[in-house]
Amino acid sequence: RLPIVTTNVNGIGEMLTADDAWLVPPGDRFQLAAALRSALVAFQAGDRTRPARARAAIERRYAATTALPRHAALARAVLDP
């Protein structure tokens, strides 16, 4: 439920969008600083929109009730071609 500021690497951009978190390109310290500033300003203003969207997106995509059936189906498909 906290703001997320992260570099857009290693699949993070597939998990979260710019509507969910402050995503910055790797290696750009100026954009990272700006994103941190924006996240702090939003947090201090009481804006929890992005953290709420991030949580909902992660729960929707990666909750055990969603992920486990997909993993089981993948395992079955691999074992029984």
PDB file of N, CA and C in Angstrom:
ATOM      1  N   ARG A   1       0.811  -1.204   0.000  1.00  0.00           N
ATOM      2  CA  ARG A   1       0.000   0.000   0.000  1.00  0.00           C
ATOM      3  C   ARG A   1       0.848   1.259   0.000  1.00  0.00           C
ATOM      4  N   LEU A   2       2.110   1.086  -0.329  1.00  0.00           N
ATOM      5  CA  LEU A   2       3.018   2.227  -0.437  1.00  0.00           C
ATOM      6  C   LEU A   2       3.341   2.486  -1.901  1.00  0.00           C
ATOM      7  N   PRO A   3       3.736   3.696  -2.227  1.00  0.00           N
ATOM      8  CA  PRO A   3       4.120   3.986  -3.611  1.00  0.00           C
ATOM      9  C   PRO A   3       5.307   3.121  -4.029  1.00  0.00           C
ATOM     10  N   ILE A   4       5.305   2.742  -5.293  1.00  0.00           N
ATOM     11  CA  ILE A   4       6.384   1.928  -5.843  1.00  0.00           C
ATOM     12  C   ILE A   4       7.151   2.767  -6.853  1.00  0.00           C
ATOM     13  N   VAL A   5       8.444   2.915  -6.611  1.00  0.00           N
ATOM     14  CA  VAL A   5       9.352   3.560  -7.551  1.00  0.00           C
ATOM     15  C   VAL A   5      10.395   2.513  -7.894  1.00  0.00           C
ATOM     16  N   THR A   6      10.529   2.206  -9.186  1.00  0.00           N
ATOM     17  CA  THR A   6      11.434   1.133  -9.574  1.00  0.00           C
ATOM     18  C   THR A   6      11.968   1.350 -10.983  1.00  0.00           C
ATOM     19  N   THR A   7      13.080   0.719 -11.242  1.00  0.00           N
ATOM     20  CA  THR A   7      13.576   0.717 -12.617  1.00  0.00           C
ATOM     21  C   THR A   7      12.791  -0.328 -13.406  1.00  0.00           C
ATOM     22  N   ASN A   8      12.625  -0.061 -14.649  1.00  0.00           N
ATOM     23  CA  ASN A   8      11.834  -0.934 -15.520  1.00  0.00           C
ATOM     24  C   ASN A   8      12.750  -2.015 -16.109  1.00  0.00           C
ATOM     25  N   VAL A   9      13.079  -3.005 -15.286  1.00  0.00           N
ATOM     26  CA  VAL A   9      13.965  -4.093 -15.685  1.00  0.00           C
ATOM     27  C   VAL A   9      13.387  -5.431 -15.230  1.00  0.00           C
ATOM     28  N   ASN A  10      13.910  -6.509 -15.800  1.00  0.00           N
ATOM     29  CA  ASN A  10      13.623  -7.876 -15.340  1.00  0.00           C
ATOM     30  C   ASN A  10      12.142  -8.198 -15.204  1.00  0.00           C
ATOM     31  N   GLY A  11      11.340  -7.740 -16.137  1.00  0.00           N
ATOM     32  CA  GLY A  11       9.924  -8.100 -16.132  1.00  0.00           C
ATOM     33  C   GLY A  11       9.029  -7.232 -15.272  1.00  0.00           C
ATOM     34  N   ILE A  12       9.584  -6.225 -14.608  1.00  0.00           N
ATOM     35  CA  ILE A  12       8.748  -5.374 -13.762  1.00  0.00           C
ATOM     36  C   ILE A  12       7.691  -4.670 -14.602  1.00  0.00           C
ATOM     37  N   GLY A  13       8.079  -4.228 -15.795  1.00  0.00           N
ATOM     38  CA  GLY A  13       7.122  -3.577 -16.679  1.00  0.00           C
ATOM     39  C   GLY A  13       5.996  -4.489 -17.133  1.00  0.00           C
ATOM     40  N   GLU A  14       6.196  -5.792 -17.041  1.00  0.00           N
ATOM     41  CA  GLU A  14       5.128  -6.737 -17.357  1.00  0.00           C
ATOM     42  C   GLU A  14       4.184  -6.922 -16.171  1.00  0.00           C
ATOM     43  N   MET A  15       4.699  -6.678 -14.974  1.00  0.00           N
ATOM     44  CA  MET A  15       3.891  -6.816 -13.764  1.00  0.00           C
ATOM     45  C   MET A  15       3.104  -5.546 -13.449  1.00  0.00           C
ATOM     46  N   LEU A  16       3.742  -4.409 -13.661  1.00  0.00           N
ATOM     47  CA  LEU A  16       3.150  -3.121 -13.311  1.00  0.00           C
ATOM     48  C   LEU A  16       3.237  -2.170 -14.497  1.00  0.00           C
ATOM     49  N   THR A  17       2.300  -1.251 -14.570  1.00  0.00           N
ATOM     50  CA  THR A  17       2.329  -0.234 -15.616  1.00  0.00           C
ATOM     51  C   THR A  17       2.650   1.116 -14.988  1.00  0.00           C
ATOM     52  N   ALA A  18       2.782   2.119 -15.824  1.00  0.00           N
ATOM     53  CA  ALA A  18       3.027   3.474 -15.324  1.00  0.00           C
ATOM     54  C   ALA A  18       1.830   3.998 -14.532  1.00  0.00           C
ATOM     55  N   ASP A  19       0.677   3.395 -14.688  1.00  0.00           N
ATOM     56  CA  ASP A  19      -0.487   3.770 -13.876  1.00  0.00           C
ATOM     57  C   ASP A  19      -0.410   3.177 -12.468  1.00  0.00           C
ATOM     58  N   ASP A  20       0.409   2.145 -12.306  1.00  0.00           N
ATOM     59  CA  ASP A  20       0.515   1.442 -11.025  1.00  0.00           C
ATOM     60  C   ASP A  20       1.713   1.909 -10.199  1.00  0.00           C
ATOM     61  N   ALA A  21       2.767   2.339 -10.863  1.00  0.00           N
ATOM     62  CA  ALA A  21       4.021   2.650 -10.180  1.00  0.00           C
ATOM     63  C   ALA A  21       4.794   3.684 -10.984  1.00  0.00           C
ATOM     64  N   TRP A  22       5.809   4.225 -10.370  1.00  0.00           N
ATOM     65  CA  TRP A  22       6.713   5.120 -11.077  1.00  0.00           C
ATOM     66  C   TRP A  22       7.834   4.258 -11.638  1.00  0.00           C
ATOM     67  N   LEU A  23       7.800   4.019 -12.943  1.00  0.00           N
ATOM     68  CA  LEU A  23       8.792   3.187 -13.617  1.00  0.00           C
ATOM     69  C   LEU A  23       9.794   4.099 -14.323  1.00  0.00           C
ATOM     70  N   VAL A  24      11.068   3.846 -14.103  1.00  0.00           N
ATOM     71  CA  VAL A  24      12.101   4.654 -14.752  1.00  0.00           C
ATOM     72  C   VAL A  24      13.076   3.740 -15.480  1.00  0.00           C
ATOM     73  N   PRO A  25      13.676   4.241 -16.539  1.00  0.00           N
ATOM     74  CA  PRO A  25      14.663   3.425 -17.249  1.00  0.00           C
ATOM     75  C   PRO A  25      15.896   3.204 -16.374  1.00  0.00           C
ATOM     76  N   PRO A  26      16.532   2.058 -16.519  1.00  0.00           N
ATOM     77  CA  PRO A  26      17.729   1.794 -15.710  1.00  0.00           C
ATOM     78  C   PRO A  26      18.847   2.765 -16.062  1.00  0.00           C
ATOM     79  N   GLY A  27      19.589   3.159 -15.040  1.00  0.00           N
ATOM     80  CA  GLY A  27      20.764   3.988 -15.236  1.00  0.00           C
ATOM     81  C   GLY A  27      20.502   5.481 -15.302  1.00  0.00           C
ATOM     82  N   ASP A  28      19.264   5.907 -15.187  1.00  0.00           N
ATOM     83  CA  ASP A  28      18.958   7.337 -15.270  1.00  0.00           C
ATOM     84  C   ASP A  28      18.665   7.877 -13.876  1.00  0.00           C
ATOM     85  N   ARG A  29      19.688   8.345 -13.228  1.00  0.00           N
ATOM     86  CA  ARG A  29      19.535   8.807 -11.842  1.00  0.00           C
ATOM     87  C   ARG A  29      18.659  10.046 -11.743  1.00  0.00           C
ATOM     88  N   PHE A  30      18.609  10.837 -12.796  1.00  0.00           N
ATOM     89  CA  PHE A  30      17.781  12.046 -12.771  1.00  0.00           C
ATOM     90  C   PHE A  30      16.296  11.696 -12.832  1.00  0.00           C
ATOM     91  N   GLN A  31      15.946  10.750 -13.693  1.00  0.00           N
ATOM     92  CA  GLN A  31      14.549  10.310 -13.737  1.00  0.00           C
ATOM     93  C   GLN A  31      14.170   9.572 -12.462  1.00  0.00           C
ATOM     94  N   LEU A  32      15.110   8.825 -11.897  1.00  0.00           N
ATOM     95  CA  LEU A  32      14.840   8.145 -10.628  1.00  0.00           C
ATOM     96  C   LEU A  32      14.566   9.163  -9.526  1.00  0.00           C
ATOM     97  N   ALA A  33      15.381  10.207  -9.447  1.00  0.00           N
ATOM     98  CA  ALA A  33      15.168  11.255  -8.450  1.00  0.00           C
ATOM     99  C   ALA A  33      13.827  11.945  -8.658  1.00  0.00           C
ATOM    100  N   ALA A  34      13.484  12.229  -9.910  1.00  0.00           N
ATOM    101  CA  ALA A  34      12.202  12.873 -10.203  1.00  0.00           C
ATOM    102  C   ALA A  34      11.034  11.962  -9.820  1.00  0.00           C
ATOM    103  N   ALA A  35      11.169  10.670 -10.090  1.00  0.00           N
ATOM    104  CA  ALA A  35      10.109   9.722  -9.741  1.00  0.00           C
ATOM    105  C   ALA A  35       9.951   9.623  -8.224  1.00  0.00           C
ATOM    106  N   LEU A  36      11.062   9.588  -7.514  1.00  0.00           N
ATOM    107  CA  LEU A  36      11.003   9.553  -6.049  1.00  0.00           C
ATOM    108  C   LEU A  36      10.309  10.801  -5.510  1.00  0.00           C
ATOM    109  N   ARG A  37      10.661  11.933  -6.079  1.00  0.00           N
ATOM    110  CA  ARG A  37      10.030  13.189  -5.662  1.00  0.00           C
ATOM    111  C   ARG A  37       8.531  13.150  -5.930  1.00  0.00           C
ATOM    112  N   SER A  38       8.143  12.716  -7.109  1.00  0.00           N
ATOM    113  CA  SER A  38       6.713  12.633  -7.453  1.00  0.00           C
ATOM    114  C   SER A  38       5.963  11.681  -6.535  1.00  0.00           C
ATOM    115  N   ALA A  39       6.568  10.546  -6.241  1.00  0.00           N
ATOM    116  CA  ALA A  39       5.926   9.568  -5.356  1.00  0.00           C
ATOM    117  C   ALA A  39       5.755  10.145  -3.948  1.00  0.00           C
ATOM    118  N   LEU A  40       6.773  10.855  -3.461  1.00  0.00           N
ATOM    119  CA  LEU A  40       6.670  11.464  -2.123  1.00  0.00           C
ATOM    120  C   LEU A  40       5.612  12.551  -2.080  1.00  0.00           C
ATOM    121  N   VAL A  41       5.555  13.364  -3.119  1.00  0.00           N
ATOM    122  CA  VAL A  41       4.543  14.413  -3.174  1.00  0.00           C
ATOM    123  C   VAL A  41       3.145  13.797  -3.179  1.00  0.00           C
ATOM    124  N   ALA A  42       2.948  12.784  -3.989  1.00  0.00           N
ATOM    125  CA  ALA A  42       1.644  12.114  -4.039  1.00  0.00           C
ATOM    126  C   ALA A  42       1.295  11.494  -2.686  1.00  0.00           C
ATOM    127  N   PHE A  43       2.271  10.830  -2.080  1.00  0.00           N
ATOM    128  CA  PHE A  43       2.034  10.185  -0.787  1.00  0.00           C
ATOM    129  C   PHE A  43       1.677  11.216   0.279  1.00  0.00           C
ATOM    130  N   GLN A  44       2.433  12.299   0.320  1.00  0.00           N
ATOM    131  CA  GLN A  44       2.172  13.341   1.320  1.00  0.00           C
ATOM    132  C   GLN A  44       0.831  14.026   1.085  1.00  0.00           C
ATOM    133  N   ALA A  45       0.378  14.057  -0.146  1.00  0.00           N
ATOM    134  CA  ALA A  45      -0.922  14.654  -0.468  1.00  0.00           C
ATOM    135  C   ALA A  45      -2.076  13.687  -0.195  1.00  0.00           C
ATOM    136  N   GLY A  46      -1.739  12.470   0.191  1.00  0.00           N
ATOM    137  CA  GLY A  46      -2.776  11.484   0.475  1.00  0.00           C
ATOM    138  C   GLY A  46      -3.252  10.723  -0.749  1.00  0.00           C
ATOM    139  N   ASP A  47      -2.562  10.883  -1.856  1.00  0.00           N
ATOM    140  CA  ASP A  47      -2.939  10.191  -3.092  1.00  0.00           C
ATOM    141  C   ASP A  47      -2.402   8.761  -3.054  1.00  0.00           C
ATOM    142  N   ARG A  48      -3.298   7.814  -2.898  1.00  0.00           N
ATOM    143  CA  ARG A  48      -2.916   6.397  -2.842  1.00  0.00           C
ATOM    144  C   ARG A  48      -3.389   5.651  -4.098  1.00  0.00           C
ATOM    145  N   THR A  49      -3.647   6.409  -5.156  1.00  0.00           N
ATOM    146  CA  THR A  49      -4.202   5.832  -6.384  1.00  0.00           C
ATOM    147  C   THR A  49      -3.285   4.771  -6.974  1.00  0.00           C
ATOM    148  N   ARG A  50      -2.018   5.107  -7.204  1.00  0.00           N
ATOM    149  CA  ARG A  50      -1.103   4.140  -7.819  1.00  0.00           C
ATOM    150  C   ARG A  50      -0.871   2.927  -6.925  1.00  0.00           C
ATOM    151  N   PRO A  51      -0.602   3.107  -5.635  1.00  0.00           N
ATOM    152  CA  PRO A  51      -0.430   1.909  -4.802  1.00  0.00           C
ATOM    153  C   PRO A  51      -1.668   1.009  -4.800  1.00  0.00           C
ATOM    154  N   ALA A  52      -2.848   1.610  -4.799  1.00  0.00           N
ATOM    155  CA  ALA A  52      -4.075   0.799  -4.810  1.00  0.00           C
ATOM    156  C   ALA A  52      -4.200   0.035  -6.129  1.00  0.00           C
ATOM    157  N   ARG A  53      -3.882   0.706  -7.240  1.00  0.00           N
ATOM    158  CA  ARG A  53      -3.938   0.021  -8.543  1.00  0.00           C
ATOM    159  C   ARG A  53      -2.894  -1.083  -8.627  1.00  0.00           C
ATOM    160  N   ALA A  54      -1.683  -0.804  -8.101  1.00  0.00           N
ATOM    161  CA  ALA A  54      -0.616  -1.817  -8.132  1.00  0.00           C
ATOM    162  C   ALA A  54      -1.040  -3.049  -7.348  1.00  0.00           C
ATOM    163  N   ARG A  55      -1.571  -2.827  -6.173  1.00  0.00           N
ATOM    164  CA  ARG A  55      -2.001  -3.962  -5.342  1.00  0.00           C
ATOM    165  C   ARG A  55      -3.092  -4.767  -6.043  1.00  0.00           C
ATOM    166  N   ALA A  56      -4.069  -4.077  -6.606  1.00  0.00           N
ATOM    167  CA  ALA A  56      -5.164  -4.770  -7.299  1.00  0.00           C
ATOM    168  C   ALA A  56      -4.635  -5.548  -8.502  1.00  0.00           C
ATOM    169  N   ALA A  57      -3.716  -4.950  -9.246  1.00  0.00           N
ATOM    170  CA  ALA A  57      -3.165  -5.629 -10.427  1.00  0.00           C
ATOM    171  C   ALA A  57      -2.394  -6.881 -10.028  1.00  0.00           C
ATOM    172  N   ILE A  58      -1.572  -6.774  -9.004  1.00  0.00           N
ATOM    173  CA  ILE A  58      -0.777  -7.927  -8.554  1.00  0.00           C
ATOM    174  C   ILE A  58      -1.683  -9.011  -7.995  1.00  0.00           C
ATOM    175  N   GLU A  59      -2.649  -8.621  -7.181  1.00  0.00           N
ATOM    176  CA  GLU A  59      -3.573  -9.623  -6.632  1.00  0.00           C
ATOM    177  C   GLU A  59      -4.367 -10.304  -7.735  1.00  0.00           C
ATOM    178  N   ARG A  60      -4.784  -9.539  -8.728  1.00  0.00           N
ATOM    179  CA  ARG A  60      -5.576 -10.105  -9.829  1.00  0.00           C
ATOM    180  C   ARG A  60      -4.747 -11.091 -10.653  1.00  0.00           C
ATOM    181  N   ARG A  61      -3.496 -10.732 -10.934  1.00  0.00           N
ATOM    182  CA  ARG A  61      -2.666 -11.560 -11.806  1.00  0.00           C
ATOM    183  C   ARG A  61      -1.939 -12.685 -11.088  1.00  0.00           C
ATOM    184  N   TYR A  62      -1.560 -12.469  -9.831  1.00  0.00           N
ATOM    185  CA  TYR A  62      -0.647 -13.404  -9.176  1.00  0.00           C
ATOM    186  C   TYR A  62      -1.179 -14.023  -7.886  1.00  0.00           C
ATOM    187  N   ALA A  63      -2.433 -13.834  -7.584  1.00  0.00           N
ATOM    188  CA  ALA A  63      -3.014 -14.488  -6.405  1.00  0.00           C
ATOM    189  C   ALA A  63      -2.941 -16.001  -6.591  1.00  0.00           C
ATOM    190  N   ALA A  64      -2.830 -16.716  -5.502  1.00  0.00           N
ATOM    191  CA  ALA A  64      -2.717 -18.173  -5.563  1.00  0.00           C
ATOM    192  C   ALA A  64      -3.899 -18.787  -6.310  1.00  0.00           C
ATOM    193  N   THR A  65      -5.083 -18.222  -6.132  1.00  0.00           N
ATOM    194  CA  THR A  65      -6.262 -18.769  -6.806  1.00  0.00           C
ATOM    195  C   THR A  65      -6.184 -18.601  -8.320  1.00  0.00           C
ATOM    196  N   THR A  66      -5.384 -17.653  -8.776  1.00  0.00           N
ATOM    197  CA  THR A  66      -5.183 -17.447 -10.208  1.00  0.00           C
ATOM    198  C   THR A  66      -3.941 -18.173 -10.703  1.00  0.00           C
ATOM    199  N   ALA A  67      -2.837 -17.998  -9.987  1.00  0.00           N
ATOM    200  CA  ALA A  67      -1.544 -18.513 -10.444  1.00  0.00           C
ATOM    201  C   ALA A  67      -1.426 -20.039 -10.345  1.00  0.00           C
ATOM    202  N   LEU A  68      -1.908 -20.624  -9.260  1.00  0.00           N
ATOM    203  CA  LEU A  68      -1.738 -22.072  -9.079  1.00  0.00           C
ATOM    204  C   LEU A  68      -2.425 -22.904 -10.158  1.00  0.00           C
ATOM    205  N   PRO A  69      -3.668 -22.589 -10.539  1.00  0.00           N
ATOM    206  CA  PRO A  69      -4.260 -23.353 -11.642  1.00  0.00           C
ATOM    207  C   PRO A  69      -3.469 -23.212 -12.947  1.00  0.00           C
ATOM    208  N   ARG A  70      -2.927 -22.034 -13.209  1.00  0.00           N
ATOM    209  CA  ARG A  70      -2.106 -21.855 -14.415  1.00  0.00           C
ATOM    210  C   ARG A  70      -0.835 -22.684 -14.337  1.00  0.00           C
ATOM    211  N   HIS A  71      -0.196 -22.694 -13.175  1.00  0.00           N
ATOM    212  CA  HIS A  71       1.019 -23.496 -13.009  1.00  0.00           C
ATOM    213  C   HIS A  71       0.712 -24.978 -13.148  1.00  0.00           C
ATOM    214  N   ALA A  72      -0.401 -25.411 -12.565  1.00  0.00           N
ATOM    215  CA  ALA A  72      -0.790 -26.820 -12.671  1.00  0.00           C
ATOM    216  C   ALA A  72      -1.064 -27.189 -14.125  1.00  0.00           C
ATOM    217  N   ALA A  73      -1.743 -26.313 -14.842  1.00  0.00           N
ATOM    218  CA  ALA A  73      -2.028 -26.590 -16.258  1.00  0.00           C
ATOM    219  C   ALA A  73      -0.751 -26.658 -17.061  1.00  0.00           C
ATOM    220  N   LEU A  74       0.196 -25.793 -16.770  1.00  0.00           N
ATOM    221  CA  LEU A  74       1.478 -25.822 -17.466  1.00  0.00           C
ATOM    222  C   LEU A  74       2.219 -27.118 -17.167  1.00  0.00           C
ATOM    223  N   ALA A  75       2.228 -27.529 -15.910  1.00  0.00           N
ATOM    224  CA  ALA A  75       2.883 -28.774 -15.528  1.00  0.00           C
ATOM    225  C   ALA A  75       2.246 -29.958 -16.229  1.00  0.00           C
ATOM    226  N   ARG A  76       0.907 -29.994 -16.292  1.00  0.00           N
ATOM    227  CA  ARG A  76       0.209 -31.075 -16.983  1.00  0.00           C
ATOM    228  C   ARG A  76       0.573 -31.088 -18.467  1.00  0.00           C
ATOM    229  N   ALA A  77       0.642 -29.905 -19.063  1.00  0.00           N
ATOM    230  CA  ALA A  77       0.965 -29.827 -20.487  1.00  0.00           C
ATOM    231  C   ALA A  77       2.382 -30.305 -20.774  1.00  0.00           C
ATOM    232  N   VAL A  78       3.286 -30.035 -19.883  1.00  0.00           N
ATOM    233  CA  VAL A  78       4.679 -30.459 -20.059  1.00  0.00           C
ATOM    234  C   VAL A  78       4.808 -31.967 -19.855  1.00  0.00           C
ATOM    235  N   LEU A  79       4.085 -32.493 -18.877  1.00  0.00           N
ATOM    236  CA  LEU A  79       4.163 -33.921 -18.559  1.00  0.00           C
ATOM    237  C   LEU A  79       3.412 -34.789 -19.542  1.00  0.00           C
ATOM    238  N   ASP A  80       2.382 -34.238 -20.151  1.00  0.00           N
ATOM    239  CA  ASP A  80       1.538 -35.023 -21.050  1.00  0.00           C
ATOM    240  C   ASP A  80       1.437 -34.319 -22.409  1.00  0.00           C
ATOM    241  N   PRO A  81       2.493 -34.409 -23.205  1.00  0.00           N
ATOM    242  CA  PRO A  81       2.475 -33.678 -24.494  1.00  0.00           C
ATOM    243  C   PRO A  81       1.520 -34.236 -25.464  1.00  0.00           C
TER     244      PRO A  81
END
